[in-house]
mmCIF file of C-alpha atoms in Angstrom:
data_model
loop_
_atom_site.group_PDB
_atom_site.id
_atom_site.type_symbol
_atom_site.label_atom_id
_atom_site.label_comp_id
_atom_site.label_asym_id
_atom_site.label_seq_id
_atom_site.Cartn_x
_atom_site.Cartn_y
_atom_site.Cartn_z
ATOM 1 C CA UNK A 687 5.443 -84.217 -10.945
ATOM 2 C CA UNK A 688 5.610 -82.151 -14.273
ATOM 3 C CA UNK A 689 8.357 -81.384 -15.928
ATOM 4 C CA UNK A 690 9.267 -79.070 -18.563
ATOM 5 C CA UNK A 691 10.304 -79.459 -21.844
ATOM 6 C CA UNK A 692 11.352 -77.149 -24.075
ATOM 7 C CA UNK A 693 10.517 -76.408 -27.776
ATOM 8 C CA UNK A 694 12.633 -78.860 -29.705
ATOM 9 C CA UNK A 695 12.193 -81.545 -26.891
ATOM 10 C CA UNK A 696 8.218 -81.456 -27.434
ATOM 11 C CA UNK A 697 8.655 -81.684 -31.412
ATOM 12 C CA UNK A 698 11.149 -84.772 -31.022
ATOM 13 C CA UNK A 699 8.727 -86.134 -28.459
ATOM 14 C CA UNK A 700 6.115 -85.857 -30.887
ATOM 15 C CA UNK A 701 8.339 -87.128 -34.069
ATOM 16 C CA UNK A 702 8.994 -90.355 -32.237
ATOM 17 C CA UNK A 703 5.115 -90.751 -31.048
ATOM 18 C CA UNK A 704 4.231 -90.476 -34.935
ATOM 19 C CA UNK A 705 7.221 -92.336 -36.442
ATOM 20 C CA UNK A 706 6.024 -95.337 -33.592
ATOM 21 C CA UNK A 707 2.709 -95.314 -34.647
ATOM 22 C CA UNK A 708 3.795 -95.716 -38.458
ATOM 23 C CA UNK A 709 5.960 -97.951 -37.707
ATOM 24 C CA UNK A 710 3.189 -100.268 -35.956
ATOM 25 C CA UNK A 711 0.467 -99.464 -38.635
ATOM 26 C CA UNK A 712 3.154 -100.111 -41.723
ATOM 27 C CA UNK A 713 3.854 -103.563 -39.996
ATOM 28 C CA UNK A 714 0.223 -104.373 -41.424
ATOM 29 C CA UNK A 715 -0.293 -103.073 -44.520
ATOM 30 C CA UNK A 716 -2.685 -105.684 -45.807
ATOM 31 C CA UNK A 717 -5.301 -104.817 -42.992
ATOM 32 C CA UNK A 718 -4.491 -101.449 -43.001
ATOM 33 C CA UNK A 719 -5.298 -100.833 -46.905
ATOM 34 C CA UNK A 720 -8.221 -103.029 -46.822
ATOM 35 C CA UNK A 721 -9.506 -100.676 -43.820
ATOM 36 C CA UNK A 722 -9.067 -97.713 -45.859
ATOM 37 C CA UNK A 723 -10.638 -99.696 -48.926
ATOM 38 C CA UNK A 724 -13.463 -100.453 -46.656
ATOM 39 C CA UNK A 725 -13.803 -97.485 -45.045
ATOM 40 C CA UNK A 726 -14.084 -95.510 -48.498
ATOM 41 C CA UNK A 727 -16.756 -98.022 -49.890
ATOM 42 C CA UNK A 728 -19.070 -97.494 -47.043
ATOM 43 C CA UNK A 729 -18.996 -93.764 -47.371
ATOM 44 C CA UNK A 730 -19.254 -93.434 -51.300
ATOM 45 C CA UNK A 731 -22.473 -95.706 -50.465
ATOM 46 C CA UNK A 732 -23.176 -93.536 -47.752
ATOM 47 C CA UNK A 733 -22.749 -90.434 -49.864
ATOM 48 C CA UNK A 734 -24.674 -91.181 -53.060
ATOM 49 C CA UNK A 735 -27.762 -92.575 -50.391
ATOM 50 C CA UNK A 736 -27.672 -89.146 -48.721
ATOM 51 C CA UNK A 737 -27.335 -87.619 -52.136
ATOM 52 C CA UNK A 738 -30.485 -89.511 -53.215
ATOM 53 C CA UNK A 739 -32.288 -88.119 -50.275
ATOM 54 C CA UNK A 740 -31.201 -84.564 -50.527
ATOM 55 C CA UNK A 741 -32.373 -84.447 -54.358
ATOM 56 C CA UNK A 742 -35.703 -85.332 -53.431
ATOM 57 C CA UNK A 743 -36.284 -83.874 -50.112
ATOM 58 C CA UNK A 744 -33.550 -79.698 -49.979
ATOM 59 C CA UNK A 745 -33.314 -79.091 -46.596
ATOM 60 C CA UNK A 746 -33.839 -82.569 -44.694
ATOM 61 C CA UNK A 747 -33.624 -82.041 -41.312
ATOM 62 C CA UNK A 748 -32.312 -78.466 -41.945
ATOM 63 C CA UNK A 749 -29.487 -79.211 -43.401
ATOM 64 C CA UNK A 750 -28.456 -78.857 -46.885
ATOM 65 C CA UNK A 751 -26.575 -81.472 -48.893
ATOM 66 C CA UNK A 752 -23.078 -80.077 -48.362
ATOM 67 C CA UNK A 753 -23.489 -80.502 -44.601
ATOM 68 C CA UNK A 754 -24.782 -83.663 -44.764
ATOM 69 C CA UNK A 755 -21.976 -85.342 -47.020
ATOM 70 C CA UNK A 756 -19.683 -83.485 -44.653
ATOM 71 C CA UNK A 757 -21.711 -85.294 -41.780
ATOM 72 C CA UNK A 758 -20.934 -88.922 -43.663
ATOM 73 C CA UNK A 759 -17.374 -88.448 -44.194
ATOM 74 C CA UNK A 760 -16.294 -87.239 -40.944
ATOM 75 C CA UNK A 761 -18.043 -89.950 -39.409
ATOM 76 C CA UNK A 762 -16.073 -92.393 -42.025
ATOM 77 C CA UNK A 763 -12.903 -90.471 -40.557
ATOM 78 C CA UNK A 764 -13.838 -90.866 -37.053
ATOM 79 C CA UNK A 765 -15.119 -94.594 -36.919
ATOM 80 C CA UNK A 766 -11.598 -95.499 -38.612
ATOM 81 C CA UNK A 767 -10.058 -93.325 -35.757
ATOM 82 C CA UNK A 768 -11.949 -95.335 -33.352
ATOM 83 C CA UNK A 769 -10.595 -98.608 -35.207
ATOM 84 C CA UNK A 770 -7.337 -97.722 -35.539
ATOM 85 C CA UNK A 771 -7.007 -97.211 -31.479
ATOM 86 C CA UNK A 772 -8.989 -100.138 -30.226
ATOM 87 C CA UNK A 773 -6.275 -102.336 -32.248
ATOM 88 C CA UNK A 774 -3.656 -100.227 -31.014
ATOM 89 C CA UNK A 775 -4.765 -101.295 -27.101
ATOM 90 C CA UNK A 776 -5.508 -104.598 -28.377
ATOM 91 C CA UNK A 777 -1.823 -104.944 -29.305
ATOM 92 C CA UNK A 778 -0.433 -103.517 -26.261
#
């Protein structure tokens, strides 16, 4: 059964989903920074290798380099995503 809620019900619905999940992430700071620190060493690797290709080869697989170091970092972004909820179910 569905029910409706209005405007300002949705937004506090959604304020206490976020302020829940900072709440559990801010609980470990530690393993959350070095995930970020982690997460942003792998992709400045990632970036300067694809940089390294691009310089030598424009147009690799018919992209040029802009896409492709917007290819690594949204893959940084998502893998952390991914991360972030399998210890969230792991917790649960």
């Amino acid at each position: 059964m569905a029910v409706a809620v209005g405007v300002g019900g949705a937004a506090r619905l959604y304020a206490s989903v976020a302020a829940g999940g900072f709440r559990r992430y801010a609980t470990y700071r530690a393993a959350t920074a070095a995930g970020v620190f982690t997460n942003t060493v792998f992709g400045l690797v990632l970036a300067y290798t694809y940089g390294a290709l691009w310089d030598e080869r424009p147009g690799l697989g018919g992209y040029d380099q802009a896409q492709a170091l917007t290819y690594v970092w949204l893959g940084q972004v998502f893998l952390s995503t991914l991360a972030l909820g399998a210890a969230a179910s792991r917790t649960n």
